[in-house]
């Protein structure tokens, strides 16, 4: 049977009654913006992450820009970011007036390291954005030791764990996306910023609401970026199930290993001390195109997400000119995401691996 790249419907099916009731309660309340559901979700999500504060915003991209603004990032500053990531990681920097400076990644974990970040730092570096890519968790403490604030782009890592704590509690600030396909997804756009710093949390709250506390006095040029009540209510129903779903994603990775996928392609390697909740299960092979063709022929989901790294995107040419990122170029060329979800069964993994084996054998 064809195995989809994502399966968001099956895990949510048992929760449909609770979700319908949560939506109805918001409609009955008549409170739709920054009401009790958002406040409750912020408290619950902060506790889940192990952070003092969580602030709901409209989406994960706004979360990054607002987090940078809260740190005081502005014109003349530089922000180190990876190029092997979703475009929004770098896109969030220029609206602050700062410049993104691109760094390389470890090809095995596909995350930044202290070494790759250090190579990109200059006296103008004001912050580093580390991406917990595909659910793997970058080594935040090692990067913080370089002496600049670290923002965790944790959009793909809800449910992952590390020996040091959960994503969202490891850096100065962290940002999340609740896009519907994420490990914790709402039914539209949504995001959040977490931090352990009271002052930063206050600035984030002002910036998400036009730079104002009271809609009378405006202390900053801010944003209209708020998580709404309906999405918060839906997220509250799902949050208690996130750890079980994360366990299912980890089990999916083990199913691929048991089915012999590692004999065909390079499997993603967890960062030391990390137990990733694989948002995407991304393998690497020189035969990536042949693998994609084989999976397509069998009806299985697959996708190459970042064939063109961010520093080579047209809008980033000004910032990416001259960047030498050999690992990024290699991973961009050889990666492919294959099916992953909280309900990926051993039989599903075996079917995907069988199709891969047949396709790669023909390619050889």
mmCIF file of C-alpha atoms in Angstrom:
data_model
loop_
_atom_site.group_PDB
_atom_site.id
_atom_site.type_symbol
_atom_site.label_atom_id
_atom_site.label_comp_id
_atom_site.label_asym_id
_atom_site.label_seq_id
_atom_site.Cartn_x
_atom_site.Cartn_y
_atom_site.Cartn_z
ATOM 1 C CA UNK A 1 0.000 0.000 0.000
ATOM 2 C CA UNK A 2 1.255 3.535 -0.705
ATOM 3 C CA UNK A 3 2.756 5.224 2.363
ATOM 4 C CA UNK A 4 2.216 9.021 2.529
ATOM 5 C CA UNK A 5 5.029 11.424 3.343
ATOM 6 C CA UNK A 6 2.882 12.777 6.219
ATOM 7 C CA UNK A 7 -0.084 11.251 8.017
ATOM 8 C CA UNK A 8 -1.660 14.004 10.101
ATOM 9 C CA UNK A 9 -5.209 12.654 9.960
ATOM 10 C CA UNK A 10 -4.791 9.297 11.727
ATOM 11 C CA UNK A 11 -3.325 10.643 14.995
ATOM 12 C CA UNK A 12 -6.005 13.343 15.167
ATOM 13 C CA UNK A 13 -8.985 11.093 14.444
ATOM 14 C CA UNK A 14 -9.486 9.956 18.097
ATOM 15 C CA UNK A 15 -9.368 13.608 19.207
ATOM 16 C CA UNK A 16 -12.062 14.893 16.848
ATOM 17 C CA UNK A 17 -14.743 15.081 19.521
ATOM 18 C CA UNK A 18 -12.498 17.021 21.929
ATOM 19 C CA UNK A 19 -11.399 19.359 19.153
ATOM 20 C CA UNK A 20 -14.977 20.032 18.065
ATOM 21 C CA UNK A 21 -15.922 20.794 21.673
ATOM 22 C CA UNK A 22 -12.928 23.107 22.095
ATOM 23 C CA UNK A 23 -13.827 25.037 18.945
ATOM 24 C CA UNK A 24 -17.463 25.296 20.036
ATOM 25 C CA UNK A 25 -16.416 26.652 23.424
ATOM 26 C CA UNK A 26 -14.473 29.460 21.759
ATOM 27 C CA UNK A 27 -17.358 30.291 19.456
ATOM 28 C CA UNK A 28 -19.721 30.369 22.415
ATOM 29 C CA UNK A 29 -17.385 32.591 24.418
ATOM 30 C CA UNK A 30 -17.181 35.313 21.791
ATOM 31 C CA UNK A 31 -13.509 35.856 22.745
ATOM 32 C CA UNK A 32 -11.265 35.371 19.741
ATOM 33 C CA UNK A 33 -8.044 37.348 20.260
ATOM 34 C CA UNK A 34 -5.649 37.020 23.246
ATOM 35 C CA UNK A 35 -8.278 35.424 25.443
ATOM 36 C CA UNK A 36 -8.231 32.652 28.047
ATOM 37 C CA UNK A 37 -7.355 29.860 25.593
ATOM 38 C CA UNK A 38 -4.181 31.623 24.471
ATOM 39 C CA UNK A 39 -3.201 32.394 28.061
ATOM 40 C CA UNK A 40 -3.776 28.787 29.104
ATOM 41 C CA UNK A 41 -1.879 27.383 26.124
ATOM 42 C CA UNK A 42 1.045 29.718 26.763
ATOM 43 C CA UNK A 43 1.267 28.511 30.351
ATOM 44 C CA UNK A 44 0.966 24.838 29.378
ATOM 45 C CA UNK A 45 3.421 25.039 26.503
ATOM 46 C CA UNK A 46 6.004 26.892 28.607
ATOM 47 C CA UNK A 47 5.742 24.162 31.242
ATOM 48 C CA UNK A 48 6.083 21.480 28.582
ATOM 49 C CA UNK A 49 9.249 23.060 27.176
ATOM 50 C CA UNK A 50 10.705 23.813 30.602
ATOM 51 C CA UNK A 51 10.715 27.568 29.952
ATOM 52 C CA UNK A 52 9.464 30.393 32.180
ATOM 53 C CA UNK A 53 7.495 32.017 29.392
ATOM 54 C CA UNK A 54 5.745 31.138 26.128
ATOM 55 C CA UNK A 55 4.211 33.857 23.977
ATOM 56 C CA UNK A 56 1.844 32.934 21.148
ATOM 57 C CA UNK A 57 2.346 34.663 17.807
ATOM 58 C CA UNK A 58 0.826 34.382 14.358
ATOM 59 C CA UNK A 59 3.401 32.058 12.766
ATOM 60 C CA UNK A 60 6.926 30.736 13.049
ATOM 61 C CA UNK A 61 8.450 33.352 10.735
ATOM 62 C CA UNK A 62 7.100 36.253 12.808
ATOM 63 C CA UNK A 63 8.392 34.420 15.873
ATOM 64 C CA UNK A 64 11.956 34.596 14.538
ATOM 65 C CA UNK A 65 11.803 38.281 13.593
ATOM 66 C CA UNK A 66 10.181 39.262 16.898
ATOM 67 C CA UNK A 67 12.748 37.224 18.857
ATOM 68 C CA UNK A 68 15.560 39.030 17.041
ATOM 69 C CA UNK A 69 13.938 42.413 17.699
ATOM 70 C CA UNK A 70 13.531 41.539 21.379
ATOM 71 C CA UNK A 71 17.300 40.952 21.530
ATOM 72 C CA UNK A 72 17.907 44.407 20.068
ATOM 73 C CA UNK A 73 19.154 43.140 16.710
ATOM 74 C CA UNK A 74 19.121 45.976 14.190
ATOM 75 C CA UNK A 75 20.951 47.823 11.409
ATOM 76 C CA UNK A 76 24.678 47.126 11.314
ATOM 77 C CA UNK A 77 24.336 43.781 13.095
ATOM 78 C CA UNK A 78 24.918 40.312 11.721
ATOM 79 C CA UNK A 79 23.051 37.125 12.555
ATOM 80 C CA UNK A 80 24.661 33.753 11.843
ATOM 81 C CA UNK A 81 22.204 31.274 10.300
ATOM 82 C CA UNK A 82 22.554 27.945 8.481
ATOM 83 C CA UNK A 83 21.841 27.817 4.765
ATOM 84 C CA UNK A 84 20.510 24.255 4.823
ATOM 85 C CA UNK A 85 17.133 25.123 6.315
ATOM 86 C CA UNK A 86 13.734 26.467 5.356
ATOM 87 C CA UNK A 87 13.959 29.906 3.773
ATOM 88 C CA UNK A 88 12.167 31.603 6.679
ATOM 89 C CA UNK A 89 15.136 31.155 9.019
ATOM 90 C CA UNK A 90 17.143 33.664 7.013
ATOM 91 C CA UNK A 91 14.153 35.632 5.697
ATOM 92 C CA UNK A 92 13.380 36.724 9.258
ATOM 93 C CA UNK A 93 16.669 38.620 9.594
ATOM 94 C CA UNK A 94 16.568 41.463 6.994
ATOM 95 C CA UNK A 95 13.318 42.977 8.354
ATOM 96 C CA UNK A 96 15.280 43.863 11.512
ATOM 97 C CA UNK A 97 17.849 45.781 9.454
ATOM 98 C CA UNK A 98 20.531 43.184 10.180
ATOM 99 C CA UNK A 99 22.308 40.899 7.718
ATOM 100 C CA UNK A 100 22.150 37.096 7.691
ATOM 101 C CA UNK A 101 25.576 35.459 7.546
ATOM 102 C CA UNK A 102 25.462 31.846 6.411
ATOM 103 C CA UNK A 103 27.276 28.989 8.123
ATOM 104 C CA UNK A 104 27.792 25.348 7.247
ATOM 105 C CA UNK A 105 26.353 22.220 8.889
ATOM 106 C CA UNK A 106 27.531 18.811 10.007
ATOM 107 C CA UNK A 107 26.541 16.580 7.064
ATOM 108 C CA UNK A 108 25.659 13.634 9.332
ATOM 109 C CA UNK A 109 23.307 15.492 11.716
ATOM 110 C CA UNK A 110 22.437 18.262 9.219
ATOM 111 C CA UNK A 111 22.625 20.744 12.124
ATOM 112 C CA UNK A 112 25.036 23.586 12.815
ATOM 113 C CA UNK A 113 27.916 23.021 15.226
ATOM 114 C CA UNK A 114 30.078 25.310 17.332
ATOM 115 C CA UNK A 115 32.796 24.961 14.705
ATOM 116 C CA UNK A 116 30.602 25.914 11.746
ATOM 117 C CA UNK A 117 29.142 28.868 13.655
ATOM 118 C CA UNK A 118 32.553 30.094 14.813
ATOM 119 C CA UNK A 119 33.789 30.129 11.225
ATOM 120 C CA UNK A 120 31.020 32.578 10.279
ATOM 121 C CA UNK A 121 31.242 34.939 13.259
ATOM 122 C CA UNK A 122 32.615 38.470 13.068
ATOM 123 C CA UNK A 123 32.784 41.369 15.527
ATOM 124 C CA UNK A 124 29.335 42.380 14.226
ATOM 125 C CA UNK A 125 27.650 39.087 15.171
ATOM 126 C CA UNK A 126 24.724 39.974 17.448
ATOM 127 C CA UNK A 127 22.985 36.585 17.566
ATOM 128 C CA UNK A 128 23.014 33.056 16.193
ATOM 129 C CA UNK A 129 19.940 31.181 14.991
ATOM 130 C CA UNK A 130 20.426 27.435 15.373
ATOM 131 C CA UNK A 131 17.938 25.232 13.549
ATOM 132 C CA UNK A 132 16.851 21.977 15.170
ATOM 133 C CA UNK A 133 16.507 20.548 11.693
ATOM 134 C CA UNK A 134 14.083 17.708 10.984
ATOM 135 C CA UNK A 135 13.698 17.156 14.762
ATOM 136 C CA UNK A 136 17.404 16.825 15.509
ATOM 137 C CA UNK A 137 18.608 19.264 18.185
ATOM 138 C CA UNK A 138 21.701 21.377 17.581
ATOM 139 C CA UNK A 139 24.316 21.621 20.388
ATOM 140 C CA UNK A 140 23.073 24.891 21.876
ATOM 141 C CA UNK A 141 25.336 24.987 24.950
ATOM 142 C CA UNK A 142 28.480 24.605 22.849
ATOM 143 C CA UNK A 143 27.357 27.420 20.577
ATOM 144 C CA UNK A 144 26.348 29.685 23.470
ATOM 145 C CA UNK A 145 29.895 29.250 24.804
ATOM 146 C CA UNK A 146 31.037 31.305 21.809
ATOM 147 C CA UNK A 147 29.629 34.328 23.648
ATOM 148 C CA UNK A 148 26.582 35.444 21.658
ATOM 149 C CA UNK A 149 22.858 34.914 22.296
ATOM 150 C CA UNK A 150 21.377 31.819 20.666
ATOM 151 C CA UNK A 151 17.863 31.656 19.241
ATOM 152 C CA UNK A 152 16.575 28.132 18.734
ATOM 153 C CA UNK A 153 14.562 27.698 15.560
ATOM 154 C CA UNK A 154 12.599 24.769 16.985
ATOM 155 C CA UNK A 155 9.849 24.768 14.361
ATOM 156 C CA UNK A 156 10.557 21.120 13.499
ATOM 157 C CA UNK A 157 11.539 19.840 16.944
ATOM 158 C CA UNK A 158 8.490 19.853 19.234
ATOM 159 C CA UNK A 159 8.662 16.578 21.155
ATOM 160 C CA UNK A 160 12.400 16.063 20.766
ATOM 161 C CA UNK A 161 14.447 15.705 23.945
ATOM 162 C CA UNK A 162 18.059 16.155 24.977
ATOM 163 C CA UNK A 163 20.092 15.448 28.085
ATOM 164 C CA UNK A 164 20.082 19.215 28.744
ATOM 165 C CA UNK A 165 16.305 19.625 28.383
ATOM 166 C CA UNK A 166 13.713 20.133 25.686
ATOM 167 C CA UNK A 167 13.954 22.477 22.716
ATOM 168 C CA UNK A 168 12.519 25.771 23.849
ATOM 169 C CA UNK A 169 14.535 25.871 27.073
ATOM 170 C CA UNK A 170 18.096 25.574 25.777
ATOM 171 C CA UNK A 171 18.900 29.011 24.315
ATOM 172 C CA UNK A 172 18.188 32.660 25.095
ATOM 173 C CA UNK A 173 14.938 32.456 23.125
ATOM 174 C CA UNK A 174 13.296 29.777 21.013
ATOM 175 C CA UNK A 175 10.737 29.933 18.245
ATOM 176 C CA UNK A 176 8.112 27.415 17.173
ATOM 177 C CA UNK A 177 5.795 26.989 14.225
ATOM 178 C CA UNK A 178 2.443 25.242 14.580
ATOM 179 C CA UNK A 179 1.903 24.875 10.835
ATOM 180 C CA UNK A 180 -0.496 21.946 10.315
ATOM 181 C CA UNK A 181 2.182 19.446 9.244
ATOM 182 C CA UNK A 182 4.434 20.115 12.241
ATOM 183 C CA UNK A 183 4.818 17.676 15.150
ATOM 184 C CA UNK A 184 2.384 19.899 17.067
ATOM 185 C CA UNK A 185 0.195 21.553 14.461
ATOM 186 C CA UNK A 186 -2.835 23.791 14.542
ATOM 187 C CA UNK A 187 -5.497 24.111 11.843
ATOM 188 C CA UNK A 188 -3.950 27.142 10.177
ATOM 189 C CA UNK A 189 -0.936 29.297 10.939
ATOM 190 C CA UNK A 190 0.408 29.735 14.452
ATOM 191 C CA UNK A 191 3.645 30.081 16.374
ATOM 192 C CA UNK A 192 5.219 30.787 19.732
ATOM 193 C CA UNK A 193 8.334 32.198 21.355
ATOM 194 C CA UNK A 194 9.726 30.751 24.584
ATOM 195 C CA UNK A 195 12.317 32.215 26.916
ATOM 196 C CA UNK A 196 13.510 32.071 30.486
ATOM 197 C CA UNK A 197 14.166 35.821 30.600
ATOM 198 C CA UNK A 198 11.386 37.985 32.067
ATOM 199 C CA UNK A 199 12.539 41.139 30.294
ATOM 200 C CA UNK A 200 12.731 39.460 26.900
ATOM 201 C CA UNK A 201 9.283 37.964 27.412
ATOM 202 C CA UNK A 202 7.879 41.418 28.137
ATOM 203 C CA UNK A 203 9.436 42.830 24.966
ATOM 204 C CA UNK A 204 8.090 39.947 22.900
ATOM 205 C CA UNK A 205 4.575 40.540 24.232
ATOM 206 C CA UNK A 206 4.764 44.223 23.329
ATOM 207 C CA UNK A 207 6.213 43.597 19.885
ATOM 208 C CA UNK A 208 3.506 41.068 18.945
ATOM 209 C CA UNK A 209 0.853 43.685 19.792
ATOM 210 C CA UNK A 210 1.950 46.749 17.784
ATOM 211 C CA UNK A 211 4.648 47.636 20.332
ATOM 212 C CA UNK A 212 2.036 48.517 22.949
ATOM 213 C CA UNK A 213 0.732 47.262 26.264
ATOM 214 C CA UNK A 214 -2.566 49.123 26.235
ATOM 215 C CA UNK A 215 -3.482 50.157 22.632
ATOM 216 C CA UNK A 216 -2.996 53.747 23.757
ATOM 217 C CA UNK A 217 0.759 54.264 24.041
ATOM 218 C CA UNK A 218 3.044 52.690 21.414
ATOM 219 C CA UNK A 219 6.634 52.341 22.602
ATOM 220 C CA UNK A 220 7.936 50.342 19.616
ATOM 221 C CA UNK A 221 7.206 49.841 15.948
ATOM 222 C CA UNK A 222 5.871 46.348 16.396
ATOM 223 C CA UNK A 223 3.744 43.745 14.669
ATOM 224 C CA UNK A 224 0.184 42.538 14.560
ATOM 225 C CA UNK A 225 1.164 38.930 15.264
ATOM 226 C CA UNK A 226 -1.016 37.005 17.670
ATOM 227 C CA UNK A 227 -1.964 33.369 18.089
ATOM 228 C CA UNK A 228 -5.765 33.349 18.023
ATOM 229 C CA UNK A 229 -8.117 31.652 20.454
ATOM 230 C CA UNK A 230 -9.375 28.975 18.073
ATOM 231 C CA UNK A 231 -5.878 27.743 17.272
ATOM 232 C CA UNK A 232 -4.844 27.860 20.925
ATOM 233 C CA UNK A 233 -7.859 25.774 21.901
ATOM 234 C CA UNK A 234 -7.004 23.177 19.235
ATOM 235 C CA UNK A 235 -3.365 23.081 20.331
ATOM 236 C CA UNK A 236 -4.382 22.568 23.965
ATOM 237 C CA UNK A 237 -6.266 19.389 22.998
ATOM 238 C CA UNK A 238 -3.208 18.045 21.184
ATOM 239 C CA UNK A 239 -0.413 19.020 23.569
ATOM 240 C CA UNK A 240 -0.993 16.187 26.093
ATOM 241 C CA UNK A 241 -0.497 13.709 23.222
ATOM 242 C CA UNK A 242 2.717 15.206 21.870
ATOM 243 C CA UNK A 243 5.064 12.899 23.762
ATOM 244 C CA UNK A 244 3.231 9.794 22.569
ATOM 245 C CA UNK A 245 3.378 11.091 19.003
ATOM 246 C CA UNK A 246 7.082 11.828 19.424
ATOM 247 C CA UNK A 247 7.631 8.265 20.623
ATOM 248 C CA UNK A 248 5.814 7.071 17.499
ATOM 249 C CA UNK A 249 8.147 9.097 15.295
ATOM 250 C CA UNK A 250 11.195 7.666 17.050
ATOM 251 C CA UNK A 251 9.741 4.184 16.617
ATOM 252 C CA UNK A 252 9.333 4.917 12.905
ATOM 253 C CA UNK A 253 13.046 5.617 12.661
ATOM 254 C CA UNK A 254 13.800 2.317 14.387
ATOM 255 C CA UNK A 255 11.493 0.514 11.954
ATOM 256 C CA UNK A 256 13.544 1.850 9.052
ATOM 257 C CA UNK A 257 16.755 0.705 10.713
ATOM 258 C CA UNK A 258 15.339 -2.772 11.383
ATOM 259 C CA UNK A 259 14.185 -3.031 7.754
ATOM 260 C CA UNK A 260 17.765 -2.494 6.555
ATOM 261 C CA UNK A 261 17.466 1.034 5.174
ATOM 262 C CA UNK A 262 20.924 1.872 6.502
ATOM 263 C CA UNK A 263 22.417 -0.660 4.106
ATOM 264 C CA UNK A 264 21.106 1.385 1.180
ATOM 265 C CA UNK A 265 21.450 5.030 2.219
ATOM 266 C CA UNK A 266 22.969 7.180 4.959
ATOM 267 C CA UNK A 267 20.460 7.491 7.810
ATOM 268 C CA UNK A 268 20.119 10.714 9.816
ATOM 269 C CA UNK A 269 22.366 10.664 12.895
ATOM 270 C CA UNK A 270 21.081 12.168 16.141
ATOM 271 C CA UNK A 271 23.216 14.856 17.733
ATOM 272 C CA UNK A 272 24.960 13.425 20.798
ATOM 273 C CA UNK A 273 22.563 13.339 23.752
ATOM 274 C CA UNK A 274 19.494 13.968 21.585
ATOM 275 C CA UNK A 275 16.423 11.786 21.043
ATOM 276 C CA UNK A 276 14.856 13.390 17.952
ATOM 277 C CA UNK A 277 11.119 13.312 17.334
ATOM 278 C CA UNK A 278 11.662 13.074 13.596
ATOM 279 C CA UNK A 279 9.517 15.744 11.949
ATOM 280 C CA UNK A 280 10.995 14.558 8.661
ATOM 281 C CA UNK A 281 13.064 11.446 8.137
ATOM 282 C CA UNK A 282 15.764 12.598 5.734
ATOM 283 C CA UNK A 283 18.256 10.177 4.235
ATOM 284 C CA UNK A 284 21.240 10.870 2.013
ATOM 285 C CA UNK A 285 22.449 9.064 -1.077
ATOM 286 C CA UNK A 286 24.273 9.820 -4.300
ATOM 287 C CA UNK A 287 21.294 8.086 -5.890
ATOM 288 C CA UNK A 288 18.722 10.539 -4.505
ATOM 289 C CA UNK A 289 17.015 10.990 -7.877
ATOM 290 C CA UNK A 290 16.792 7.233 -8.423
ATOM 291 C CA UNK A 291 15.428 6.782 -4.913
ATOM 292 C CA UNK A 292 12.786 9.449 -5.540
ATOM 293 C CA UNK A 293 11.778 7.787 -8.795
ATOM 294 C CA UNK A 294 11.487 4.374 -7.132
ATOM 295 C CA UNK A 295 9.335 5.712 -4.303
ATOM 296 C CA UNK A 296 7.150 7.600 -6.777
ATOM 297 C CA UNK A 297 6.651 4.455 -8.830
ATOM 298 C CA UNK A 298 5.475 2.608 -5.704
ATOM 299 C CA UNK A 299 3.195 5.475 -4.671
ATOM 300 C CA UNK A 300 5.190 6.341 -1.550
ATOM 301 C CA UNK A 301 5.591 9.947 -0.396
ATOM 302 C CA UNK A 302 8.967 11.658 -0.697
ATOM 303 C CA UNK A 303 10.369 15.149 -1.127
ATOM 304 C CA UNK A 304 13.684 16.953 -1.549
ATOM 305 C CA UNK A 305 13.145 20.003 0.641
ATOM 306 C CA UNK A 306 16.200 22.193 0.210
ATOM 307 C CA UNK A 307 17.837 21.329 -3.135
ATOM 308 C CA UNK A 308 18.757 25.017 -3.508
ATOM 309 C CA UNK A 309 20.284 26.172 -0.209
ATOM 310 C CA UNK A 310 19.116 29.501 1.160
ATOM 311 C CA UNK A 311 22.360 31.350 0.394
ATOM 312 C CA UNK A 312 21.821 30.594 -3.301
ATOM 313 C CA UNK A 313 18.182 31.713 -3.401
ATOM 314 C CA UNK A 314 17.632 34.789 -5.604
ATOM 315 C CA UNK A 315 16.530 37.051 -2.747
ATOM 316 C CA UNK A 316 19.617 36.127 -0.675
ATOM 317 C CA UNK A 317 22.296 36.679 -3.319
ATOM 318 C CA UNK A 318 23.394 39.916 -1.664
ATOM 319 C CA UNK A 319 24.014 38.110 1.613
ATOM 320 C CA UNK A 320 25.208 34.757 0.310
ATOM 321 C CA UNK A 321 27.779 35.946 -2.204
ATOM 322 C CA UNK A 322 31.123 34.289 -1.557
ATOM 323 C CA UNK A 323 29.836 31.826 1.042
ATOM 324 C CA UNK A 324 31.825 28.573 0.991
ATOM 325 C CA UNK A 325 29.587 25.861 2.457
ATOM 326 C CA UNK A 326 30.735 22.485 1.138
ATOM 327 C CA UNK A 327 28.716 20.310 3.544
ATOM 328 C CA UNK A 328 25.581 22.322 2.810
ATOM 329 C CA UNK A 329 26.049 21.850 -0.921
ATOM 330 C CA UNK A 330 26.584 18.103 -0.475
ATOM 331 C CA UNK A 331 23.562 17.578 1.754
ATOM 332 C CA UNK A 332 21.367 19.737 -0.473
ATOM 333 C CA UNK A 333 22.299 17.583 -3.471
ATOM 334 C CA UNK A 334 21.975 14.166 -1.829
ATOM 335 C CA UNK A 335 19.065 14.410 0.647
ATOM 336 C CA UNK A 336 15.546 13.042 0.378
ATOM 337 C CA UNK A 337 12.717 12.972 2.914
ATOM 338 C CA UNK A 338 10.814 9.691 3.081
ATOM 339 C CA UNK A 339 7.555 8.871 4.910
ATOM 340 C CA UNK A 340 7.422 9.664 8.631
ATOM 341 C CA UNK A 341 4.543 10.096 11.077
ATOM 342 C CA UNK A 342 3.570 9.112 14.635
ATOM 343 C CA UNK A 343 1.798 6.049 13.205
ATOM 344 C CA UNK A 344 4.443 4.774 10.776
ATOM 345 C CA UNK A 345 4.302 1.007 11.314
ATOM 346 C CA UNK A 346 6.983 -1.608 10.758
ATOM 347 C CA UNK A 347 5.120 -2.843 7.691
ATOM 348 C CA UNK A 348 5.040 0.660 6.219
ATOM 349 C CA UNK A 349 8.787 1.018 6.709
ATOM 350 C CA UNK A 350 9.399 -2.384 5.140
ATOM 351 C CA UNK A 351 7.402 -1.418 2.033
ATOM 352 C CA UNK A 352 9.324 1.842 1.648
ATOM 353 C CA UNK A 353 12.645 0.046 2.073
ATOM 354 C CA UNK A 354 11.666 -2.645 -0.453
ATOM 355 C CA UNK A 355 10.858 0.032 -3.036
ATOM 356 C CA UNK A 356 14.121 1.818 -2.272
ATOM 357 C CA UNK A 357 16.113 -1.374 -2.584
ATOM 358 C CA UNK A 358 14.607 -2.196 -5.946
ATOM 359 C CA UNK A 359 15.078 1.319 -7.312
ATOM 360 C CA UNK A 360 18.653 1.738 -6.139
ATOM 361 C CA UNK A 361 19.599 -1.728 -7.418
ATOM 362 C CA UNK A 362 18.380 -0.755 -10.890
ATOM 363 C CA UNK A 363 20.278 2.548 -10.688
ATOM 364 C CA UNK A 364 23.509 0.702 -9.964
#
